[in-house]
XYZ file of C-alpha atoms in Angstrom:
240
model
C -17.707 18.788 21.903
C -14.257 16.858 20.878
C -11.384 17.377 22.435
C -8.529 18.014 19.825
C -5.017 17.467 20.161
C -2.855 19.545 17.330
C 0.953 18.243 16.862
C 3.377 20.713 15.577
C 0.747 23.643 16.215
C 3.827 26.009 15.147
C 4.200 24.763 11.650
C 2.564 25.801 8.778
C -0.440 23.410 8.552
C -0.137 22.775 12.310
C -0.852 26.405 13.299
C -4.018 27.291 10.386
C -5.382 24.002 12.147
C -5.111 25.432 15.360
C -6.717 28.458 13.772
C -9.480 26.913 12.168
C -10.267 24.564 15.173
C -10.675 27.803 17.433
C -13.194 28.966 15.725
C -15.769 25.643 15.278
C -18.294 25.005 18.250
C -17.758 21.208 17.328
C -14.167 21.471 18.807
C -12.388 22.242 22.078
C -8.740 22.678 21.308
C -7.258 21.108 24.680
C -3.429 20.518 23.808
C -0.878 22.263 21.427
C 2.558 20.025 21.045
C 5.551 21.202 19.400
C 9.590 19.793 19.075
C 11.493 20.774 22.116
C 13.955 22.644 19.569
C 11.190 25.130 18.156
C 12.063 28.502 18.986
C 8.604 29.378 19.562
C 7.968 26.639 22.151
C 7.600 28.855 25.198
C 4.635 30.834 23.132
C 1.128 30.440 24.443
C -1.650 30.506 21.884
C -5.268 31.454 22.320
C -3.534 31.481 26.051
C -2.680 27.517 25.415
C 0.635 26.973 26.783
C 2.394 24.763 24.078
C 3.803 21.437 25.434
C 6.251 19.526 24.097
C 6.257 16.039 25.375
C 3.570 13.533 24.187
C 2.323 12.907 28.131
C 0.188 15.966 27.389
C -1.970 13.811 25.086
C -3.966 12.292 28.318
C -7.620 13.291 28.017
C -7.533 14.213 24.282
C -10.212 12.728 22.403
C -8.142 13.116 18.836
C -4.729 14.065 17.896
C -4.174 15.645 14.592
C -0.891 15.109 13.400
C 1.295 16.730 10.078
C 4.901 16.811 11.149
C 7.416 13.628 10.877
C 7.363 9.942 10.372
C 9.446 10.105 13.379
C 7.361 12.814 15.719
C 4.473 10.615 14.548
C 5.376 7.213 15.941
C 6.274 8.722 19.085
C 3.212 10.414 19.210
C 1.398 7.410 18.070
C 2.331 5.345 21.084
C 0.921 8.064 23.840
C -2.340 8.118 21.591
C -2.756 4.003 21.941
C -1.626 4.584 25.527
C -4.247 7.257 26.411
C -7.092 6.369 24.102
C -6.434 8.467 21.464
C -7.828 9.092 18.088
C -5.126 9.998 14.945
C -5.902 11.963 12.488
C -2.188 11.283 10.513
C -1.675 13.755 7.509
C 2.292 13.123 7.867
C 3.969 11.541 4.505
C 7.218 10.222 4.412
C 6.957 6.622 5.682
C 8.870 3.506 5.238
C 6.829 0.170 5.200
C 7.921 -0.280 8.158
C 6.496 2.385 9.493
C 3.301 2.099 8.346
C 3.022 -1.276 9.421
C 3.498 -0.036 13.220
C 0.679 2.785 11.893
C -1.706 -0.575 11.369
C -1.076 -2.311 14.223
C -2.195 0.715 16.480
C -5.303 1.184 14.665
C -6.377 -2.575 15.807
C -6.659 -0.928 19.023
C -7.862 2.700 18.014
C -9.554 4.381 15.307
C -7.013 6.624 12.740
C -7.433 8.393 9.358
C -4.631 7.982 7.844
C -4.009 9.470 4.430
C -1.360 10.906 2.442
C -3.407 13.494 1.192
C -7.009 15.293 3.603
C -8.159 17.675 0.607
C -11.749 17.024 -0.612
C -10.573 18.206 -4.263
C -7.527 15.401 -4.269
C -9.554 12.546 -2.882
C -12.136 13.725 -5.784
C -8.943 13.592 -8.482
C -8.181 9.436 -6.873
C -11.334 8.130 -8.074
C -11.473 10.149 -11.387
C -8.086 8.477 -12.055
C -9.165 5.956 -10.848
C -11.666 5.406 -13.270
C -9.596 6.329 -16.537
C -7.267 3.830 -15.528
C -9.919 1.052 -15.648
C -10.490 2.286 -19.159
C -7.435 3.703 -20.235
C -5.527 0.144 -20.438
C -4.463 -0.973 -23.724
C -1.886 1.607 -25.349
C -1.903 4.229 -22.626
C 1.246 5.547 -20.977
C 1.028 6.800 -17.364
C 3.486 9.811 -16.430
C 2.556 11.560 -13.550
C 3.986 15.322 -12.347
C 4.020 16.723 -8.352
C 5.479 19.936 -6.916
C 5.760 21.370 -4.055
C 7.410 23.940 -1.809
C 10.941 23.849 -1.639
C 10.178 22.594 2.421
C 8.618 19.855 1.481
C 11.085 16.474 2.411
C 10.329 13.679 0.729
C 9.801 13.060 -2.904
C 7.933 11.964 -4.680
C 4.696 13.088 -2.714
C 2.949 10.954 -0.774
C -0.226 12.519 -2.629
C 2.046 11.207 -5.493
C 2.573 7.896 -4.668
C -0.818 7.032 -3.378
C -1.903 8.281 -6.982
C 0.120 5.642 -8.685
C -0.604 3.441 -6.444
C -4.245 3.865 -7.496
C -3.648 3.681 -11.401
C -1.611 0.670 -10.813
C -3.994 -1.369 -8.963
C -6.767 0.315 -11.211
C -5.304 -0.630 -14.341
C -2.199 -2.505 -14.136
C -0.017 -0.359 -15.821
C 3.334 0.622 -14.205
C 3.888 4.023 -13.472
C 7.394 4.330 -14.506
C 7.776 8.316 -14.379
C 6.843 10.467 -11.366
C 8.492 14.193 -11.755
C 8.897 15.787 -8.502
C 9.470 19.508 -8.713
C 10.609 21.164 -5.371
C 10.059 25.764 -5.934
C 9.228 28.462 -4.332
C 6.135 28.273 -2.156
C 4.120 26.106 -4.049
C 1.212 24.775 -1.901
C 0.882 21.290 -3.678
C 0.306 20.645 -7.357
C -0.606 17.238 -8.763
C -0.995 16.107 -12.295
C -1.605 12.803 -14.021
C -1.670 12.336 -17.782
C -2.448 8.847 -19.384
C -0.784 8.973 -23.467
C -1.768 7.197 -26.294
C -0.610 7.370 -30.201
C -3.708 9.757 -30.346
C -4.437 11.665 -27.312
C -3.358 12.346 -23.988
C -5.651 13.066 -21.105
C -5.152 14.749 -17.861
C -6.051 15.157 -14.514
C -4.823 17.577 -12.147
C -5.136 19.644 -8.903
C -3.832 22.725 -7.784
C -3.652 23.809 -3.939
C -4.316 27.444 -3.891
C -3.966 27.096 -0.149
C -3.046 25.236 2.504
C -7.199 25.286 3.737
C -7.976 22.424 1.885
C -5.861 20.339 4.111
C -7.024 21.785 7.530
C -10.469 21.857 7.049
C -10.462 18.400 5.915
C -8.354 16.855 8.672
C -11.184 18.833 11.001
C -13.270 16.805 8.477
C -11.658 13.645 9.496
C -11.703 14.327 13.147
C -15.068 14.457 13.557
C -15.964 11.354 11.625
C -13.710 8.917 13.965
C -15.771 10.594 17.186
C -18.105 7.262 17.052
C -15.533 5.308 15.685
C -13.806 2.651 18.580
C -10.597 1.246 16.186
C -9.656 0.139 12.716
C -7.645 2.397 10.085
C -9.614 4.800 7.483
C -8.676 6.605 4.992
C -10.243 10.052 3.476
C -12.277 8.122 1.102
C -14.073 6.436 3.911
C -14.524 9.597 5.560
C -16.094 11.270 2.009
C -18.839 8.282 1.680
C -20.057 8.974 5.363
C -20.289 12.610 4.602
C -22.161 11.903 1.186
Protein backbone atom coordinates (compact mmCIF):
# COMPACT_ATOMS: atom_id res chain seq x y z
CA UNK A 1 0.00 0.00 0.00
CA UNK A 2 1.42 3.36 -1.09
CA UNK A 3 0.76 6.22 1.33
CA UNK A 4 -0.08 9.01 -1.07
CA UNK A 5 -0.06 12.80 -0.75
CA UNK A 6 -1.80 15.01 -3.31
CA UNK A 7 -1.03 18.70 -3.70
CA UNK A 8 -3.56 21.15 -5.08
CA UNK A 9 -6.33 18.79 -4.02
CA UNK A 10 -9.08 21.32 -4.74
CA UNK A 11 -7.81 22.12 -8.23
CA UNK A 12 -8.98 20.50 -11.47
CA UNK A 13 -6.18 17.96 -11.60
CA UNK A 14 -5.68 17.41 -7.90
CA UNK A 15 -9.36 16.74 -7.24
CA UNK A 16 -9.54 14.13 -10.00
CA UNK A 17 -6.30 12.45 -8.91
CA UNK A 18 -7.73 12.19 -5.39
CA UNK A 19 -10.98 10.63 -6.67
CA UNK A 20 -9.11 8.00 -8.67
CA UNK A 21 -6.64 7.31 -5.85
CA UNK A 22 -9.46 6.71 -3.35
CA UNK A 23 -10.81 4.06 -5.72
CA UNK A 24 -7.42 2.35 -6.25
CA UNK A 25 -6.55 -0.33 -3.69
CA UNK A 26 -2.85 0.23 -4.31
CA UNK A 27 -3.10 3.61 -2.54
CA UNK A 28 -4.12 4.98 0.78
CA UNK A 29 -4.53 8.75 0.60
CA UNK A 30 -2.75 10.07 3.66
CA UNK A 31 -2.29 13.82 3.03
CA UNK A 32 -4.18 16.41 1.00
CA UNK A 33 -2.45 19.76 0.47
CA UNK A 34 -3.87 23.06 -0.70
CA UNK A 35 -2.89 26.73 -0.72
CA UNK A 36 -3.84 28.48 2.51
CA UNK A 37 -5.87 31.10 0.64
CA UNK A 38 -8.08 28.58 -1.14
CA UNK A 39 -11.70 29.18 -0.01
CA UNK A 40 -12.28 25.42 0.41
CA UNK A 41 -9.21 24.82 2.53
CA UNK A 42 -11.25 24.13 5.69
CA UNK A 43 -13.22 21.31 4.05
CA UNK A 44 -12.52 17.59 4.20
CA UNK A 45 -12.36 15.08 1.35
CA UNK A 46 -13.51 11.55 2.20
CA UNK A 47 -13.04 12.48 5.84
CA UNK A 48 -9.44 13.67 5.34
CA UNK A 49 -8.79 17.27 6.46
CA UNK A 50 -6.98 19.49 3.99
CA UNK A 51 -3.58 20.72 5.14
CA UNK A 52 -1.68 23.86 4.15
CA UNK A 53 1.78 23.14 5.55
CA UNK A 54 4.47 21.01 3.88
CA UNK A 55 5.12 19.34 7.24
CA UNK A 56 1.98 17.32 6.49
CA UNK A 57 4.08 15.30 4.03
CA UNK A 58 5.91 13.54 6.86
CA UNK A 59 5.15 9.83 6.77
CA UNK A 60 3.98 9.79 3.15
CA UNK A 61 5.57 7.62 0.46
CA UNK A 62 4.80 9.65 -2.67
CA UNK A 63 3.58 13.17 -3.42
CA UNK A 64 1.78 13.92 -6.69
CA UNK A 65 2.17 17.58 -7.61
CA UNK A 66 0.22 19.53 -10.25
CA UNK A 67 0.36 23.10 -8.96
CA UNK A 68 2.65 26.09 -9.53
CA UNK A 69 6.44 26.16 -9.80
CA UNK A 70 6.69 28.06 -6.50
CA UNK A 71 4.49 25.61 -4.57
CA UNK A 72 6.23 22.65 -6.18
CA UNK A 73 9.67 23.83 -5.09
CA UNK A 74 8.44 24.49 -1.55
CA UNK A 75 7.11 20.94 -1.38
CA UNK A 76 10.27 19.62 -3.03
CA UNK A 77 12.30 20.80 -0.04
CA UNK A 78 9.92 19.05 2.34
CA UNK A 79 10.04 15.86 0.28
CA UNK A 80 13.82 15.81 0.47
CA UNK A 81 13.63 16.44 4.22
CA UNK A 82 11.07 13.69 4.85
CA UNK A 83 12.30 11.27 2.15
CA UNK A 84 9.07 11.45 0.15
CA UNK A 85 9.13 10.46 -3.52
CA UNK A 86 7.62 12.88 -6.05
CA UNK A 87 5.58 12.84 -9.24
CA UNK A 88 5.82 16.33 -10.74
CA UNK A 89 3.38 17.33 -13.47
CA UNK A 90 3.69 21.06 -12.83
CA UNK A 91 4.88 23.11 -15.83
CA UNK A 92 6.29 26.61 -16.34
CA UNK A 93 9.61 26.12 -14.54
CA UNK A 94 12.62 28.32 -15.25
CA UNK A 95 15.94 26.62 -16.07
CA UNK A 96 17.17 27.46 -12.56
CA UNK A 97 14.10 25.82 -11.01
CA UNK A 98 14.60 22.71 -13.14
CA UNK A 99 18.15 22.50 -11.80
CA UNK A 100 16.74 22.44 -8.27
CA UNK A 101 14.57 19.47 -9.19
CA UNK A 102 17.53 17.66 -10.76
CA UNK A 103 19.61 18.32 -7.65
CA UNK A 104 16.89 16.95 -5.38
CA UNK A 105 16.68 13.78 -7.49
CA UNK A 106 20.12 12.84 -6.20
CA UNK A 107 18.46 12.23 -2.85
CA UNK A 108 14.90 11.14 -3.71
CA UNK A 109 13.33 9.54 -6.80
CA UNK A 110 11.29 11.90 -8.97
CA UNK A 111 9.15 11.38 -12.05
CA UNK A 112 9.23 14.78 -13.76
CA UNK A 113 7.23 15.12 -16.97
CA UNK A 114 5.47 17.93 -18.78
CA UNK A 115 2.70 15.48 -19.64
CA UNK A 116 1.65 12.35 -17.74
CA UNK A 117 -0.65 11.06 -20.50
CA UNK A 118 0.22 7.70 -22.01
CA UNK A 119 -1.18 8.91 -25.35
CA UNK A 120 0.92 12.07 -25.41
CA UNK A 121 4.04 10.08 -24.64
CA UNK A 122 3.24 7.86 -27.61
CA UNK A 123 3.03 11.06 -29.67
CA UNK A 124 6.47 12.03 -28.36
CA UNK A 125 7.86 8.77 -29.80
CA UNK A 126 6.06 9.19 -33.11
CA UNK A 127 7.32 12.76 -33.45
CA UNK A 128 10.85 11.62 -32.73
CA UNK A 129 10.63 8.99 -35.48
CA UNK A 130 9.17 11.47 -37.97
CA UNK A 131 11.83 14.04 -37.12
CA UNK A 132 14.60 11.53 -37.72
CA UNK A 133 13.27 10.73 -41.21
CA UNK A 134 11.96 14.14 -42.33
CA UNK A 135 15.21 16.05 -42.07
CA UNK A 136 15.76 17.53 -45.52
CA UNK A 137 13.24 19.80 -47.17
CA UNK A 138 10.81 20.00 -44.26
CA UNK A 139 9.82 22.82 -41.96
CA UNK A 140 8.22 22.19 -38.59
CA UNK A 141 5.20 23.93 -37.10
CA UNK A 142 3.41 23.26 -33.84
CA UNK A 143 0.06 24.25 -32.34
CA UNK A 144 -1.18 23.77 -28.79
CA UNK A 145 -4.53 24.74 -27.27
CA UNK A 146 -5.65 24.83 -23.62
CA UNK A 147 -8.29 26.34 -21.36
CA UNK A 148 -8.23 30.06 -20.54
CA UNK A 149 -7.01 29.37 -16.99
CA UNK A 150 -3.64 27.96 -18.07
CA UNK A 151 -0.92 30.46 -17.26
CA UNK A 152 2.14 29.26 -19.18
CA UNK A 153 2.43 29.46 -22.96
CA UNK A 154 3.63 27.57 -24.88
CA UNK A 155 2.58 24.60 -22.77
CA UNK A 156 5.17 22.37 -21.16
CA UNK A 157 4.08 19.56 -23.46
CA UNK A 158 4.65 21.73 -26.53
CA UNK A 159 8.12 22.69 -25.29
CA UNK A 160 8.98 19.03 -24.71
CA UNK A 161 7.70 18.11 -28.16
CA UNK A 162 9.81 20.85 -29.71
CA UNK A 163 12.90 19.68 -27.82
CA UNK A 164 12.35 16.11 -29.02
CA UNK A 165 11.95 17.19 -32.65
CA UNK A 166 14.98 19.48 -32.55
CA UNK A 167 17.19 16.82 -30.94
CA UNK A 168 16.13 14.16 -33.47
CA UNK A 169 16.33 16.30 -36.62
CA UNK A 170 18.48 19.33 -35.98
CA UNK A 171 15.57 21.38 -37.34
CA UNK A 172 14.67 24.43 -35.28
CA UNK A 173 11.02 24.63 -34.28
CA UNK A 174 10.55 28.33 -34.86
CA UNK A 175 6.77 28.52 -34.66
CA UNK A 176 4.65 27.29 -31.73
CA UNK A 177 1.13 28.69 -31.84
CA UNK A 178 -0.60 28.84 -28.45
CA UNK A 179 -4.38 29.08 -28.14
CA UNK A 180 -6.26 29.76 -24.88
CA UNK A 181 -10.01 29.25 -25.26
CA UNK A 182 -12.89 28.06 -23.10
CA UNK A 183 -12.25 24.84 -21.19
CA UNK A 184 -10.02 22.99 -23.68
CA UNK A 185 -8.27 20.20 -21.76
CA UNK A 186 -5.29 19.95 -24.10
CA UNK A 187 -4.66 19.71 -27.85
CA UNK A 188 -1.23 19.37 -29.45
CA UNK A 189 -0.10 18.93 -33.03
CA UNK A 190 3.20 18.97 -34.86
CA UNK A 191 3.42 19.26 -38.66
CA UNK A 192 6.32 18.51 -40.99
CA UNK A 193 5.77 20.31 -44.28
CA UNK A 194 7.67 20.05 -47.56
CA UNK A 195 6.89 21.32 -51.03
CA UNK A 196 5.16 18.00 -51.76
CA UNK A 197 3.35 16.97 -48.58
CA UNK A 198 2.42 17.60 -44.95
CA UNK A 199 2.84 15.08 -42.14
CA UNK A 200 0.78 15.87 -39.04
CA UNK A 201 0.87 14.11 -35.66
CA UNK A 202 -1.72 15.25 -33.15
CA UNK A 203 -3.27 14.45 -29.79
CA UNK A 204 -6.62 15.53 -28.35
CA UNK A 205 -7.35 15.11 -24.65
CA UNK A 206 -11.05 14.43 -24.02
CA UNK A 207 -10.76 14.89 -20.27
CA UNK A 208 -8.20 15.14 -17.47
CA UNK A 209 -8.37 11.47 -16.54
CA UNK A 210 -5.52 10.67 -18.95
CA UNK A 211 -3.20 12.88 -16.91
CA UNK A 212 -4.56 11.82 -13.52
CA UNK A 213 -4.32 8.10 -14.35
CA UNK A 214 -0.81 8.58 -15.74
CA UNK A 215 0.32 10.27 -12.53
CA UNK A 216 -0.92 7.31 -10.48
CA UNK A 217 0.95 4.92 -12.77
CA UNK A 218 4.06 7.07 -12.19
CA UNK A 219 3.54 6.92 -8.42
CA UNK A 220 3.44 3.12 -8.58
CA UNK A 221 6.61 3.14 -10.71
CA UNK A 222 8.44 4.97 -7.90
CA UNK A 223 7.52 2.43 -5.24
CA UNK A 224 10.87 0.61 -5.34
CA UNK A 225 13.05 3.48 -6.52
CA UNK A 226 15.59 4.97 -4.12
CA UNK A 227 16.67 8.07 -6.05
CA UNK A 228 17.02 9.45 -9.57
CA UNK A 229 15.22 11.58 -12.14
CA UNK A 230 12.75 9.80 -14.42
CA UNK A 231 10.20 10.77 -17.07
CA UNK A 232 7.06 9.12 -18.42
CA UNK A 233 9.02 7.31 -21.11
CA UNK A 234 10.85 5.51 -18.29
CA UNK A 235 7.52 4.73 -16.63
CA UNK A 236 5.96 3.37 -19.82
CA UNK A 237 8.98 1.25 -20.75
CA UNK A 238 8.92 -0.35 -17.30
CA UNK A 239 5.28 -1.34 -17.86
CA UNK A 240 5.67 -2.58 -21.43
